[in-house]
Amino acid sequence: MSAHDQEKYLNKLKGANVLVIGGTSGIGFAVAEASLEYGAFVTVSSSNPERVHKAVAELQAAYPSRKDRVKGYECDLGEQATLDANMRGLLERVVDDTGRKIDHVVHTAGGGGLLEGKLAEMGPGDILGQPVMTRFFAPLMLAKHAPEYMSPGPRSSITLTSGVIAMRPMRGGMASIQSAFAAGLIGMTKGMAMDLAPMRVNLVLPGPVDTPLYDPLPEAVREGMKAQVGGTTLTKRFGRPEDLAESYLACMKDENLTGASLETNGGISLV
Ligand SMILES: NC(=O)c1ccc[n+]([C@@H]2O[C@H](COP(=O)([O-])OP(=O)(O)OC[C@H]3O[C@@H](n4cnc5c(N)ncnc54)[C@H](OP(=O)(O)O)[C@@H]3O)[C@@H](O)[C@H]2O)c1
């Protein structure tokens, strides 16, 4: 009789139906990779169809034996008028195309550059624009529709994304707005954990991470910022998406974790 090692921890995501909203780039793309490596079926989504196509092709090339486990759909979450219907349509499509309910949703979608501008120049309509719609209101619409499209029980989870600016506002003229919504996500996560229980809801708060989010900045500014951040963090480097993915995996796999906020920022919030 041959003995087999137990695989109590390795298989927690095996066969799970995972949707990564914002999974075509950066942190979300790394979560999609990690989920595939742990044996999940993965759907990535974002607003740009070319980006969706490219991300699916890259994932299929990186995991050729799991090609049929990767799907991708376009879904724009940046417009108030279409947000509710688009979120619902995305969840419905994933359930229809995979033939079963979704076990885990990870939300990393967040466009609109780095929310440039000045508070002094903004009205309420500007504040409730695409960056806030995608990062703050989209999770609320996700919570609205989750009971219909997600598997019930503590094995299922939603993981949202905020940022270190929730605790440590950034200079630049937009700190009031950025930090209000970033910190609001901490309360939203606790409330959603209550509303959707026993399904679990958690939040990841990244510090600076090297992703295409910074591509719109001029190269010199980007490189200067990376060097400055690298000198500031306790880890002495910029975060990597593959490091961040571990926190999202923990949120999906730890069936005892709910309402929690995980800070992963190289210690930058301490200095
Ligand atoms: N990188 C950092 O240093 C850092 C630090 C703290 C917090 N964060 C937050 O973490 C989240 C992920 O950041 P990241 O660095 O991974 O950024 P990223 O590489 O730019 O990825 C953002 C993702 O969101 C999608 N997206 C943008 N607008 C969208 C919309 N209207 N509807 C649906 N999807 C949309 C993008 O795809 P499309 O363009 O195709 O829509 C992309 O897949 C963001 O909320 C960001 O603010 C990042």
CSV table of C-alpha atoms and ligand atoms in Angstrom, one decimal:
chain,number,residue,atom,x,y,z
A,1,MET,CA,0.0,0.0,0.0
A,2,SER,CA,1.5,3.4,-1.0
A,3,ALA,CA,1.4,6.2,1.4
A,4,HIS,CA,0.3,9.7,0.3
A,5,ASP,CA,1.2,13.0,2.0
A,6,GLN,CA,-1.9,14.9,3.1
A,7,GLU,CA,-2.6,18.0,1.1
A,8,LYS,CA,-4.8,19.9,3.5
A,9,TYR,CA,-3.6,23.3,2.5
A,10,LEU,CA,-2.7,23.0,-1.1
A,11,ASN,CA,-6.1,22.1,-2.4
A,12,LYS,CA,-8.3,24.8,-0.8
A,13,LEU,CA,-8.9,26.5,-4.1
A,14,LYS,CA,-8.9,23.4,-6.3
A,15,GLY,CA,-11.9,23.5,-8.7
A,16,ALA,CA,-13.1,26.8,-7.2
A,17,ASN,CA,-14.9,29.3,-9.5
A,18,VAL,CA,-13.0,32.6,-9.1
A,19,LEU,CA,-13.9,35.9,-10.7
A,20,VAL,CA,-11.2,38.7,-10.6
A,21,ILE,CA,-12.8,42.0,-11.4
A,22,GLY,CA,-9.8,44.1,-12.6
A,23,GLY,CA,-7.9,40.9,-13.3
A,24,THR,CA,-6.5,42.0,-16.6
A,25,SER,CA,-3.6,44.0,-15.1
A,26,GLY,CA,-1.4,44.5,-12.1
A,27,ILE,CA,-2.5,43.1,-8.7
A,28,GLY,CA,-5.6,41.5,-10.1
A,29,PHE,CA,-3.6,39.7,-12.9
A,30,ALA,CA,-1.3,38.3,-10.2
A,31,VAL,CA,-4.3,37.0,-8.3
A,32,ALA,CA,-5.6,35.4,-11.4
A,33,GLU,CA,-2.2,33.6,-11.9
A,34,ALA,CA,-2.1,32.5,-8.3
A,35,SER,CA,-5.7,31.2,-8.4
A,36,LEU,CA,-4.9,29.1,-11.5
A,37,GLU,CA,-1.8,27.7,-9.9
A,38,TYR,CA,-3.9,26.6,-6.9
A,39,GLY,CA,-6.3,24.8,-9.3
A,40,ALA,CA,-9.2,27.2,-9.6
A,41,PHE,CA,-11.2,28.2,-12.7
A,42,VAL,CA,-10.6,31.9,-13.3
A,43,THR,CA,-12.6,34.6,-15.1
A,44,VAL,CA,-10.9,38.0,-15.4
A,45,SER,CA,-12.8,41.2,-16.3
A,46,SER,CA,-12.2,44.8,-17.0
A,47,SER,CA,-13.5,47.7,-19.2
A,48,ASN,CA,-11.1,47.4,-22.1
A,49,PRO,CA,-11.9,44.5,-24.5
A,50,GLU,CA,-8.3,44.4,-25.9
A,51,ARG,CA,-6.9,44.2,-22.4
A,52,VAL,CA,-9.3,41.4,-21.6
A,53,HIS,CA,-8.3,39.5,-24.7
A,54,LYS,CA,-4.5,40.0,-24.0
A,55,ALA,CA,-4.8,38.9,-20.4
A,56,VAL,CA,-6.7,35.7,-21.3
A,57,ALA,CA,-4.1,35.0,-23.9
A,58,GLU,CA,-1.2,35.6,-21.5
A,59,LEU,CA,-2.7,33.4,-18.8
A,60,GLN,CA,-3.4,30.6,-21.3
A,61,ALA,CA,0.2,30.8,-22.6
A,62,ALA,CA,1.6,30.7,-19.0
A,63,TYR,CA,-0.7,27.8,-18.0
A,64,PRO,CA,-1.2,25.7,-21.2
A,65,SER,CA,-2.5,22.7,-19.4
A,66,ARG,CA,-5.2,24.8,-17.8
A,67,LYS,CA,-6.2,26.8,-20.9
A,68,ASP,CA,-9.8,25.8,-20.7
A,69,ARG,CA,-10.0,27.2,-17.1
A,70,VAL,CA,-9.5,30.8,-18.2
A,71,LYS,CA,-12.2,33.1,-19.4
A,72,GLY,CA,-12.4,36.9,-19.7
A,73,TYR,CA,-15.2,39.4,-20.2
A,74,GLU,CA,-15.4,43.1,-20.8
A,75,CYS,CA,-17.3,45.0,-18.1
A,76,ASP,CA,-17.1,48.7,-17.5
A,77,LEU,CA,-17.8,49.7,-13.9
A,78,GLY,CA,-16.9,53.4,-14.2
A,79,GLU,CA,-20.3,54.9,-15.1
A,80,GLN,CA,-23.0,55.6,-12.6
A,81,ALA,CA,-25.8,55.1,-15.1
A,82,THR,CA,-24.7,51.6,-16.1
A,83,LEU,CA,-22.9,50.3,-13.0
A,84,ASP,CA,-25.7,48.3,-11.5
A,85,ALA,CA,-26.7,46.6,-14.8
A,86,ASN,CA,-23.1,45.9,-15.8
A,87,MET,CA,-22.2,44.3,-12.5
A,88,ARG,CA,-25.3,42.1,-12.6
A,89,GLY,CA,-24.6,41.2,-16.2
A,90,LEU,CA,-21.0,40.2,-15.5
A,91,LEU,CA,-22.0,37.9,-12.6
A,92,GLU,CA,-24.8,36.4,-14.6
A,93,ARG,CA,-22.5,35.7,-17.6
A,94,VAL,CA,-19.9,34.0,-15.4
A,95,VAL,CA,-22.6,31.8,-13.8
A,96,ASP,CA,-24.1,31.0,-17.2
A,97,ASP,CA,-20.8,30.2,-18.9
A,98,THR,CA,-19.2,28.2,-16.1
A,99,GLY,CA,-22.5,26.4,-15.3
A,100,ARG,CA,-22.3,27.1,-11.6
A,101,LYS,CA,-22.3,29.8,-8.9
A,102,ILE,CA,-19.2,31.8,-8.2
A,103,ASP,CA,-17.1,30.8,-5.1
A,104,HIS,CA,-14.8,33.8,-4.8
A,105,VAL,CA,-14.9,37.4,-6.2
A,106,VAL,CA,-11.7,39.5,-6.0
A,107,HIS,CA,-12.2,43.2,-6.8
A,108,THR,CA,-9.1,45.1,-7.8
A,109,ALA,CA,-10.6,47.3,-10.5
A,110,GLY,CA,-9.6,50.9,-10.3
A,111,GLY,CA,-9.0,53.1,-13.2
A,112,GLY,CA,-8.8,56.8,-13.9
A,113,GLY,CA,-5.0,57.2,-13.4
A,114,LEU,CA,-4.2,58.4,-9.9
A,115,LEU,CA,-7.2,60.6,-9.4
A,116,GLU,CA,-5.5,63.8,-10.5
A,117,GLY,CA,-6.8,67.3,-9.7
A,118,LYS,CA,-7.4,69.6,-6.8
A,119,LEU,CA,-10.2,69.6,-4.3
A,120,ALA,CA,-10.5,73.3,-4.8
A,121,GLU,CA,-11.5,72.7,-8.5
A,122,MET,CA,-14.0,69.9,-7.9
A,123,GLY,CA,-17.8,69.6,-7.5
A,124,PRO,CA,-19.8,66.6,-6.3
A,125,GLY,CA,-20.2,65.3,-9.9
A,126,ASP,CA,-16.4,65.3,-10.4
A,127,ILE,CA,-15.9,63.5,-7.1
A,128,LEU,CA,-18.4,60.8,-8.0
A,129,GLY,CA,-16.5,60.1,-11.3
A,130,GLN,CA,-15.0,57.0,-12.8
A,131,PRO,CA,-12.2,56.3,-10.2
A,132,VAL,CA,-14.7,56.4,-7.3
A,133,MET,CA,-17.4,54.6,-9.2
A,134,THR,CA,-15.1,51.7,-10.0
A,135,ARG,CA,-13.3,51.5,-6.6
A,136,PHE,CA,-16.1,52.3,-4.1
A,137,PHE,CA,-19.6,52.0,-5.7
A,138,ALA,CA,-18.9,48.9,-7.8
A,139,PRO,CA,-18.2,46.8,-4.6
A,140,LEU,CA,-21.6,47.9,-3.2
A,141,MET,CA,-23.4,46.7,-6.4
A,142,LEU,CA,-21.3,43.5,-6.1
A,143,ALA,CA,-22.7,43.0,-2.6
A,144,LYS,CA,-26.2,43.7,-3.9
A,145,HIS,CA,-26.1,40.9,-6.4
A,146,ALA,CA,-23.8,38.4,-4.6
A,147,PRO,CA,-26.5,36.4,-2.9
A,148,GLU,CA,-28.0,35.5,-6.3
A,149,TYR,CA,-24.8,34.6,-8.1
A,150,MET,CA,-22.4,33.4,-5.4
A,151,SER,CA,-22.2,30.1,-3.5
A,152,PRO,CA,-23.6,30.5,0.0
A,153,GLY,CA,-21.5,29.7,3.1
A,154,PRO,CA,-18.1,30.5,4.6
A,155,ARG,CA,-16.2,28.8,1.8
A,156,SER,CA,-17.2,31.7,-0.4
A,157,SER,CA,-15.6,35.1,-0.2
A,158,ILE,CA,-15.5,38.6,-1.6
A,159,THR,CA,-12.1,40.4,-1.3
A,160,LEU,CA,-12.1,44.2,-2.0
A,161,THR,CA,-9.1,46.6,-2.5
A,162,SER,CA,-8.3,49.9,-0.8
A,163,GLY,CA,-4.8,51.4,-0.1
A,164,VAL,CA,-2.4,52.6,2.5
A,165,ILE,CA,-3.9,56.1,1.9
A,166,ALA,CA,-6.8,55.0,4.1
A,167,MET,CA,-4.4,55.4,7.1
A,168,ARG,CA,-1.8,57.7,5.7
A,169,PRO,CA,-3.1,60.4,3.3
A,170,MET,CA,-0.8,61.4,0.4
A,171,ARG,CA,0.1,65.0,-0.4
A,172,GLY,CA,-1.1,66.4,-3.8
A,173,GLY,CA,-4.4,68.2,-3.3
A,174,MET,CA,-6.8,65.2,-3.4
A,175,ALA,CA,-6.0,63.6,0.0
A,176,SER,CA,-9.5,64.4,1.4
A,177,ILE,CA,-11.3,62.6,-1.4
A,178,GLN,CA,-8.8,59.7,-1.8
A,179,SER,CA,-8.6,58.9,1.9
A,180,ALA,CA,-12.3,59.3,2.5
A,181,PHE,CA,-13.2,56.6,0.0
A,182,ALA,CA,-10.1,54.4,0.9
A,183,ALA,CA,-11.0,54.5,4.6
A,184,GLY,CA,-14.7,54.1,3.8
A,185,LEU,CA,-13.9,50.7,2.2
A,186,ILE,CA,-12.8,49.5,5.7
A,187,GLY,CA,-16.2,50.2,7.1
A,188,MET,CA,-17.9,48.9,4.0
A,189,THR,CA,-16.1,45.6,4.3
A,190,LYS,CA,-17.2,45.1,7.9
A,191,GLY,CA,-20.8,46.0,7.0
A,192,MET,CA,-20.8,43.7,4.0
A,193,ALA,CA,-19.4,40.9,6.1
A,194,MET,CA,-22.5,41.4,8.4
A,195,ASP,CA,-24.9,41.7,5.5
A,196,LEU,CA,-23.7,38.7,3.5
A,197,ALA,CA,-22.8,36.3,6.3
A,198,PRO,CA,-22.0,33.5,6.4
A,199,MET,CA,-20.3,34.3,3.1
A,200,ARG,CA,-17.0,36.2,4.0
A,201,VAL,CA,-15.9,39.6,3.0
A,202,ASN,CA,-12.4,41.1,3.5
A,203,LEU,CA,-10.2,44.0,2.3
A,204,VAL,CA,-6.6,44.2,1.2
A,205,LEU,CA,-4.9,47.6,1.6
A,206,PRO,CA,-1.8,47.7,-0.6
A,207,GLY,CA,1.1,50.2,-0.3
A,208,PRO,CA,3.0,51.1,-3.4
A,209,VAL,CA,3.1,48.2,-5.9
A,210,ASP,CA,4.8,48.1,-9.2
A,211,THR,CA,2.0,47.8,-11.7
A,212,PRO,CA,0.7,49.5,-14.9
A,213,LEU,CA,-1.3,51.8,-12.6
A,214,TYR,CA,1.7,54.2,-12.8
A,215,ASP,CA,2.1,54.0,-16.6
A,216,PRO,CA,0.3,57.3,-17.2
A,217,LEU,CA,3.0,59.1,-15.3
A,218,PRO,CA,6.0,60.4,-17.2
A,219,GLU,CA,8.9,57.9,-17.0
A,220,ALA,CA,11.2,60.2,-15.0
A,221,VAL,CA,8.4,60.8,-12.4
A,222,ARG,CA,7.7,57.1,-12.2
A,223,GLU,CA,11.3,56.1,-11.7
A,224,GLY,CA,11.9,58.9,-9.2
A,225,MET,CA,8.8,57.7,-7.2
A,226,LYS,CA,10.0,54.1,-7.2
A,227,ALA,CA,13.4,55.1,-6.0
A,228,GLN,CA,11.9,57.3,-3.3
A,229,VAL,CA,9.5,54.6,-2.2
A,230,GLY,CA,12.2,51.9,-2.3
A,231,GLY,CA,14.2,54.1,0.1
A,232,THR,CA,11.2,54.6,2.5
A,233,THR,CA,9.7,51.1,3.0
A,234,LEU,CA,11.1,48.9,5.7
A,235,THR,CA,11.6,46.2,3.1
A,236,LYS,CA,13.6,48.7,1.0
A,237,ARG,CA,11.7,48.0,-2.2
A,238,PHE,CA,8.5,48.6,-4.1
A,239,GLY,CA,5.8,46.0,-3.7
A,240,ARG,CA,5.5,43.3,-6.4
A,241,PRO,CA,2.1,42.1,-7.6
A,242,GLU,CA,3.1,38.5,-6.8
A,243,ASP,CA,3.6,39.4,-3.2
A,244,LEU,CA,0.3,41.1,-2.9
A,245,ALA,CA,-1.5,38.1,-4.5
A,246,GLU,CA,-0.6,36.1,-1.3
A,247,SER,CA,-2.8,38.4,0.8
A,248,TYR,CA,-5.8,37.9,-1.6
A,249,LEU,CA,-5.2,34.1,-1.5
A,250,ALA,CA,-5.3,34.2,2.3
A,251,CYS,CA,-8.6,36.1,2.2
A,252,MET,CA,-10.0,33.4,-0.1
A,253,LYS,CA,-8.6,30.4,1.7
A,254,ASP,CA,-8.9,31.3,5.4
A,255,GLU,CA,-12.6,30.3,6.1
A,256,ASN,CA,-12.3,32.0,9.5
A,257,LEU,CA,-11.4,35.4,8.1
A,258,THR,CA,-14.2,37.9,7.6
A,259,GLY,CA,-14.6,41.7,8.0
A,260,ALA,CA,-10.9,41.9,8.1
A,261,SER,CA,-8.5,44.5,6.6
A,262,LEU,CA,-5.0,43.2,5.6
A,263,GLU,CA,-2.3,45.8,5.2
A,264,THR,CA,0.5,44.8,2.9
A,265,ASN,CA,2.8,47.8,2.3
A,266,GLY,CA,6.4,46.9,3.1
A,267,GLY,CA,5.9,48.8,6.4
A,268,ILE,CA,5.5,52.2,4.8
A,269,SER,CA,2.6,53.0,7.1
A,270,LEU,CA,5.1,52.8,10.0
A,271,VAL,CA,7.6,55.3,8.8
B,1,LIG,N1,-0.4,49.8,-7.5
B,1,LIG,C1,-0.3,50.5,-6.4
B,1,LIG,O1,0.7,51.0,-6.0
B,1,LIG,C2,-1.6,50.5,-5.5
B,1,LIG,C3,-1.5,51.0,-4.2
B,1,LIG,C4,-2.6,51.1,-3.4
B,1,LIG,C5,-3.9,50.7,-4.0
B,1,LIG,N2,-3.9,50.3,-5.3
B,1,LIG,C6,-5.3,50.0,-5.8
B,1,LIG,O2,-5.3,48.6,-6.1
B,1,LIG,C7,-6.2,48.5,-7.3
B,1,LIG,C8,-5.5,47.7,-8.4
B,1,LIG,O3,-4.4,48.5,-8.8
B,1,LIG,P1,-3.3,48.0,-9.8
B,1,LIG,O4,-2.0,48.6,-9.4
B,1,LIG,O5,-3.4,46.5,-10.0
B,1,LIG,O6,-3.8,48.8,-11.1
B,1,LIG,P2,-3.8,48.4,-12.7
B,1,LIG,O7,-2.6,47.5,-13.0
B,1,LIG,O8,-3.9,49.7,-13.4
B,1,LIG,O9,-5.1,47.5,-12.8
B,1,LIG,C9,-6.4,48.1,-12.7
B,1,LIG,C10,-7.5,47.2,-13.3
B,1,LIG,O10,-8.7,47.9,-13.2
B,1,LIG,C11,-9.4,47.8,-14.4
B,1,LIG,N3,-10.3,48.9,-14.6
B,1,LIG,C12,-10.0,50.2,-14.7
B,1,LIG,N4,-11.1,50.9,-14.9
B,1,LIG,C13,-12.1,50.1,-14.9
B,1,LIG,C14,-13.5,50.2,-15.1
B,1,LIG,N5,-14.1,51.4,-15.4
B,1,LIG,N6,-14.3,49.1,-15.1
B,1,LIG,C15,-13.8,47.9,-14.8
B,1,LIG,N7,-12.4,47.7,-14.7
B,1,LIG,C16,-11.6,48.8,-14.7
B,1,LIG,C17,-8.2,47.8,-15.4
B,1,LIG,O11,-8.5,47.3,-16.7
B,1,LIG,P3,-9.2,48.2,-17.9
B,1,LIG,O12,-8.3,49.4,-18.2
B,1,LIG,O13,-9.2,47.3,-19.1
B,1,LIG,O14,-10.5,48.6,-17.5
B,1,LIG,C18,-7.2,46.9,-14.7
B,1,LIG,O15,-7.6,45.5,-15.0
B,1,LIG,C19,-6.6,49.9,-7.7
B,1,LIG,O16,-7.9,50.3,-7.1
B,1,LIG,C20,-5.6,50.8,-7.1
B,1,LIG,O17,-6.0,52.1,-6.8
B,1,LIG,C21,-2.8,50.2,-6.0
